[in-house]
Short mmCIF file of C-alpha atoms in Angstrom, two decimals:
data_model
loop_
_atom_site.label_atom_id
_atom_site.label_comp_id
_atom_site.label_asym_id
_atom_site.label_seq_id
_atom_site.Cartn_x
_atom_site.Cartn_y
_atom_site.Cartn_z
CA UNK A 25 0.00 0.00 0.00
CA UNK A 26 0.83 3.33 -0.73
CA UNK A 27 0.17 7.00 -0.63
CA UNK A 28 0.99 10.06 -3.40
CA UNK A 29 0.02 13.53 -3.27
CA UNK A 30 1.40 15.69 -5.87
CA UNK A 31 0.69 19.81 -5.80
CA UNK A 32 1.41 21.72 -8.68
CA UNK A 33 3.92 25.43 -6.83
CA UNK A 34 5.00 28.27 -8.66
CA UNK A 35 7.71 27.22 -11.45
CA UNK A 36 7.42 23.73 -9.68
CA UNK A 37 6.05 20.90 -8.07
CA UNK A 38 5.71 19.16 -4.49
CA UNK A 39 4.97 15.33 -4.18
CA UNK A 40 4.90 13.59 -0.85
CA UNK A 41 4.55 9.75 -0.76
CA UNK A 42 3.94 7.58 2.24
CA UNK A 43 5.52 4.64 1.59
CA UNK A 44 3.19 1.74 3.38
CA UNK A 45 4.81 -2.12 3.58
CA UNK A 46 4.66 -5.24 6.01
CA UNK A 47 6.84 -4.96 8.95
CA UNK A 48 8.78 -8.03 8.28
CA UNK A 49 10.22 -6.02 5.03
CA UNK A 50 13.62 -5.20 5.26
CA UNK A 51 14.25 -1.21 6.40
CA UNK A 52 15.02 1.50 3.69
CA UNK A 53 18.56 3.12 2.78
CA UNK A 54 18.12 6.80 3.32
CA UNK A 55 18.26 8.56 0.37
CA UNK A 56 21.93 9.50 -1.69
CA UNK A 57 22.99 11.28 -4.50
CA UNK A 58 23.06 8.26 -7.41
CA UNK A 59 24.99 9.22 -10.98
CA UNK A 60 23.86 7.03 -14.33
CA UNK A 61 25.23 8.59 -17.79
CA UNK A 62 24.96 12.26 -17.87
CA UNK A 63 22.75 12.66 -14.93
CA UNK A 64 22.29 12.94 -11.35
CA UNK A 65 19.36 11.29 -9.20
CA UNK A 66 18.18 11.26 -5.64
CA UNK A 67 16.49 8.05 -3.98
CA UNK A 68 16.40 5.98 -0.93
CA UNK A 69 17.37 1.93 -1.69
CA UNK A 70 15.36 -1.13 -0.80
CA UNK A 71 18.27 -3.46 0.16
CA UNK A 72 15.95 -7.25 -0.58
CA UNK A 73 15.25 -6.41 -4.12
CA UNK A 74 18.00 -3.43 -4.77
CA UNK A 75 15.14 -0.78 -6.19
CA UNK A 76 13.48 2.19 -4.75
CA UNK A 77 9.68 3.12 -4.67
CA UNK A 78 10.87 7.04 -4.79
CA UNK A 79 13.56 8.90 -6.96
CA UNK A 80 13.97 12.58 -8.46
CA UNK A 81 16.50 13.46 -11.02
CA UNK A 82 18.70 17.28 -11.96
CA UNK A 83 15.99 17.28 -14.91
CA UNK A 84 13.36 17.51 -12.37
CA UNK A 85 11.07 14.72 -13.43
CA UNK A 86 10.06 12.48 -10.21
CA UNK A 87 9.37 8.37 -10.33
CA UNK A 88 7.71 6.50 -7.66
CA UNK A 89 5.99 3.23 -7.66
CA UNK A 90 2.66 2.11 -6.29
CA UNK A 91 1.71 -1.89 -5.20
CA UNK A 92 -1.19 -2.31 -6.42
CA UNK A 93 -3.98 -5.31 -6.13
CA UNK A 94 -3.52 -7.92 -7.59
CA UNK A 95 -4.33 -8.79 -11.31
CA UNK A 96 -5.97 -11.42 -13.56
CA UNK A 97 -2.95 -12.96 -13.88
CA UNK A 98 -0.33 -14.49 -11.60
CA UNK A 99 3.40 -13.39 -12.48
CA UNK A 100 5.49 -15.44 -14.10
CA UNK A 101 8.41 -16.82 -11.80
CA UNK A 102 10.75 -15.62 -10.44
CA UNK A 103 9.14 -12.97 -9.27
CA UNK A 104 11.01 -9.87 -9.45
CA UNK A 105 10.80 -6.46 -7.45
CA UNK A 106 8.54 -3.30 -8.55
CA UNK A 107 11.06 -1.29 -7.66
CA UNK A 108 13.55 -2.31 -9.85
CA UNK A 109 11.66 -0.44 -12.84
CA UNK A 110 11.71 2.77 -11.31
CA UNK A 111 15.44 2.21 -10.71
CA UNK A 112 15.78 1.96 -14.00
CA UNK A 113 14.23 4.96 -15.50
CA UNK A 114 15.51 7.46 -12.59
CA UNK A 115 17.96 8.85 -14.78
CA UNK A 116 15.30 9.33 -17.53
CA UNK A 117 15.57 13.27 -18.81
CA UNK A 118 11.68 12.93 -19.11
CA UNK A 119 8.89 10.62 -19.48
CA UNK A 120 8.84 9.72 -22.88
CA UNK A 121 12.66 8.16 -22.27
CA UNK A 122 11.03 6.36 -19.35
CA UNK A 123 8.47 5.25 -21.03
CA UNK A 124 10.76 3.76 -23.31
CA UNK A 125 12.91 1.84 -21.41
CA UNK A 126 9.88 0.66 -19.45
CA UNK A 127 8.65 -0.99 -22.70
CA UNK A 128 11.66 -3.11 -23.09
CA UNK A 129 11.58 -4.82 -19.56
CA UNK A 130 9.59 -8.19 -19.15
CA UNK A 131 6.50 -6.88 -17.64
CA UNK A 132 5.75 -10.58 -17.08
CA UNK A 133 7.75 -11.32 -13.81
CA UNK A 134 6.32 -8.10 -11.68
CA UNK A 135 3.30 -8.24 -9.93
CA UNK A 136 0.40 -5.40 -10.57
CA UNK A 137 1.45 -1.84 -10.02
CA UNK A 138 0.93 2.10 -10.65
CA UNK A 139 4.05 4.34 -11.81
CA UNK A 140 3.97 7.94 -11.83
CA UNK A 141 6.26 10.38 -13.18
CA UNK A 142 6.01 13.65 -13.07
CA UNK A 143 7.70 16.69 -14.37
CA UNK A 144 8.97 19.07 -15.74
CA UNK A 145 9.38 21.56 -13.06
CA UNK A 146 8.21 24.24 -15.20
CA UNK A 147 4.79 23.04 -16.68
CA UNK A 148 4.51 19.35 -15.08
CA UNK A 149 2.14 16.71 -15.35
CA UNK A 150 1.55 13.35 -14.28
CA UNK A 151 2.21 10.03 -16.95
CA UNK A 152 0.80 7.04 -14.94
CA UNK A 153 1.07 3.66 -15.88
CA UNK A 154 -1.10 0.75 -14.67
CA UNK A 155 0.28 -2.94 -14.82
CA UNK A 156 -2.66 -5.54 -14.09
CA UNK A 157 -0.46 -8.55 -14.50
CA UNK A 158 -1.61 -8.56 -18.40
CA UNK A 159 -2.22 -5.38 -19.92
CA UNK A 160 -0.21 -1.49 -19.40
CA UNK A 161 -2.29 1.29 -19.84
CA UNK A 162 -1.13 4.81 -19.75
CA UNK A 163 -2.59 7.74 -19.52
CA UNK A 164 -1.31 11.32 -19.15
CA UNK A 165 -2.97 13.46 -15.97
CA UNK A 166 -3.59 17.39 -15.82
CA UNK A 167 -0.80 18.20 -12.89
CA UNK A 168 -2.72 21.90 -12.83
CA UNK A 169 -4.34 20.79 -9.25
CA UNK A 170 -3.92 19.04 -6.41
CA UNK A 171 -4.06 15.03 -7.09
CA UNK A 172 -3.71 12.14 -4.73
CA UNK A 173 -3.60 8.18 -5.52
CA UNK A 174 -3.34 5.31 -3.42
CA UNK A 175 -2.88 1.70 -4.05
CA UNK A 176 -3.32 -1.54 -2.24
CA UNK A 177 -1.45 -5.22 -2.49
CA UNK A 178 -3.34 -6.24 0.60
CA UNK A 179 -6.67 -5.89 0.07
CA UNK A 180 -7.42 -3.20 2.61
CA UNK A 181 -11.64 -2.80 2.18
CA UNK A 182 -12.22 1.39 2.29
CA UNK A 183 -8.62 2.37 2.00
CA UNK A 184 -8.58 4.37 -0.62
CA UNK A 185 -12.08 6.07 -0.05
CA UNK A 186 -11.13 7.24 3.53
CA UNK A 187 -8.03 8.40 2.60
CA UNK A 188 -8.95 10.33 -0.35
CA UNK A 189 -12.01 11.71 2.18
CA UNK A 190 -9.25 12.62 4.51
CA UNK A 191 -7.82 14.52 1.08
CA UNK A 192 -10.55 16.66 0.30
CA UNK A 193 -10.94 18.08 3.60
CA UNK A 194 -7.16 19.02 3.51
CA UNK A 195 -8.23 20.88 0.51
CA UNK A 196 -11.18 22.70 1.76
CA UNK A 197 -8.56 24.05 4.82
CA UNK A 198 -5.68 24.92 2.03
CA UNK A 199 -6.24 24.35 -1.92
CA UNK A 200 -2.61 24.37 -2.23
CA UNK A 201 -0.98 22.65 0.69
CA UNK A 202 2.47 23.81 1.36
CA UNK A 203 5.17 21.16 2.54
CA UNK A 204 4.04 21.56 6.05
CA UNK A 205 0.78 21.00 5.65
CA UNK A 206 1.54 17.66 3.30
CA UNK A 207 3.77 17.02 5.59
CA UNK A 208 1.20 16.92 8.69
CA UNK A 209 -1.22 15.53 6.49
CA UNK A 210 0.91 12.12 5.56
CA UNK A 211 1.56 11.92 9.50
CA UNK A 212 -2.11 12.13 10.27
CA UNK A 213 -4.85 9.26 11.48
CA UNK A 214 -8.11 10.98 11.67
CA UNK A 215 -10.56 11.06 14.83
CA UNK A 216 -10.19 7.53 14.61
CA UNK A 217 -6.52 7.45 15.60
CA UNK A 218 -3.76 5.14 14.34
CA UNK A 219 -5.39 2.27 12.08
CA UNK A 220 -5.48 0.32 8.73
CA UNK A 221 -7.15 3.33 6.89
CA UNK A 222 -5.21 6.34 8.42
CA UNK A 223 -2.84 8.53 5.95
CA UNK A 224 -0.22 7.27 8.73
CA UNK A 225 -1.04 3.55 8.52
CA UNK A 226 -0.43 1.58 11.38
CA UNK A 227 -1.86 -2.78 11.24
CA UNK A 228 -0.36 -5.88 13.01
CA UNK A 229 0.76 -7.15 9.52
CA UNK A 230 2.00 -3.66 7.80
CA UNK A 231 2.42 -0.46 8.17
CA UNK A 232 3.63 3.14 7.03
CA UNK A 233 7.80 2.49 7.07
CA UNK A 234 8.99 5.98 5.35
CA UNK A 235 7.71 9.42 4.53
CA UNK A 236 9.30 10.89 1.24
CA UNK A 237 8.83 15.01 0.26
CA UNK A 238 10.15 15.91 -2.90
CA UNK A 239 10.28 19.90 -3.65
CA UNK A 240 11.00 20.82 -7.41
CA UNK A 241 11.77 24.41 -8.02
CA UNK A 242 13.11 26.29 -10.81
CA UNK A 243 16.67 25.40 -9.96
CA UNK A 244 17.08 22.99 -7.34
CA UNK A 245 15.53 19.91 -5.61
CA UNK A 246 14.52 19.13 -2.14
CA UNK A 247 14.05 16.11 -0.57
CA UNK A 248 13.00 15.54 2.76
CA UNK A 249 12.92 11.86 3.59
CA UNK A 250 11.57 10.44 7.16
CA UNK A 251 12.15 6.54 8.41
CA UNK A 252 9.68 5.00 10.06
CA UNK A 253 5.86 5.86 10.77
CA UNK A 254 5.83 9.88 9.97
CA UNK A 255 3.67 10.74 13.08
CA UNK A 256 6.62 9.47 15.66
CA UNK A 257 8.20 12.55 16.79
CA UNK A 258 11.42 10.82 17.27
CA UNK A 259 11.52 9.56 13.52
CA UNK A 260 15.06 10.59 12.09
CA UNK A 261 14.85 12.38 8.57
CA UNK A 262 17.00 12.77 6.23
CA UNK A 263 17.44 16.10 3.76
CA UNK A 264 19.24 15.90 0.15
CA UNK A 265 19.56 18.40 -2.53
CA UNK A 266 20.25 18.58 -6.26
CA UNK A 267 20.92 21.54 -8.51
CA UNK A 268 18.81 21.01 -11.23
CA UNK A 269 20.72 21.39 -14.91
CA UNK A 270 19.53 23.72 -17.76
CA UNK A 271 17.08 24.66 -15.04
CA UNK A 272 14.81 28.23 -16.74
#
């Protein structure tokens, strides 16, 4: 399961993303500054299948990943990890190059998922891609306003509903949240308090593990990156920047 808000900002764009796993998962690498070819990325490392859910590149174009439920068809084994693709497109000076290296990998081994990128800093919007197990479907998305997605690999009944509930209000207080206010919101739980269908997700079998905010401007990037469940006041975060290049 997982959580991304992106809000369109002045020459620039702010995308926070609650990353949501099972505890028995393997902990995050903090974020680093990564170099592939001609260009510079930022992302934090899943060390059991040597991906990340979360990167942002000196173009300014942003990849994350989101599990989704799963498909009509099983995977073909061995199974390999989701993150892997957005690994391999971080260096990507936009999304039509990540959309074609994402053709040429074997769909086939990864389970269902939802990859966004979004960019460019100066007029961005959102290409998301849906894998089913069977079929990719892609479809561009107006970055003009505030949008919000969420996936589920476990089945969660209401997830997505609450949280996007939970969204809306946030917008009726703020139509353009700031990084604070994402900030607080991806560290919330509602009147309800800690659960399965808080922003901040807390269940015996998974949970929220990291907090990622990612800041585009007009010439740099800014990424803010929290381990462990967001709303612990104690949770050590990380901050990274990169100068973006040919930045206007």
């Amino acid at each position: 399961m997982c959580t991304v808000a992106c809000v369109p900002l002045p020459g620039g764009y702010l995308l926070g993303h609650n990353r949501d796993e099972r505890w028995r998962r393997a902990r995050g690498r903090p974020p680093r500054l990564y170099r592939r070819g001609s260009r510079a990325f930022l992302a934090p490392r899943d060390p059991e299948g040597g991906g990340t859910w979360i990167a942002v590149n000196d173009a300014g174009w942003s990849f994350c990943i989101l599990n989704a439920a799963p498909g009509t068809r099983a995977p073909r084994r061995p199974v390999r990890s989701r993150g892997r693709l957005v690994w391999a497109i971080a260096h990507s000076r936009g999304a039509g190059a990540a959309l074609e290296l994402l053709r040429r990998e074997n769909l086939a081994h990864l389970r269902p998922f939802e990859l966004l990128a979004v960019g460019p800093p100066r007029a961005p919007r959102i290409l998301r891609l849906a894998w089913d197990g069977q079929t990719l479907r892609v479809r561009w998305i107006d970055a003009a306003r505030p949008r919000l997605f969420v996936a589920s690999s476990l089945g969660a009944q209401g997830l997505a509903s609450s949280r996007r509930r939970r969204w809306y209000r946030l917008l009726s207080a703020t139509a353009r949240p700031d990084p604070r206010a994402l900030a607080a919101w991806l560290a919330s739980h509602g009147k309800a308090g800690p659960g399965p269908q808080s922003v901040c997700m807390h269940d015996s079998r998974a949970g929220t593990v990291s907090r990622t905010l990612v800041q585009v401007g007009r010439t740099a990037v800014l990424m803010r990156y929290r381990e462990g469940p967001p709303c612990r006041p104690d949770a050590r975060e990380w901050i990274r920047r990169l100068a973006l290049r040919h930045a206007r």
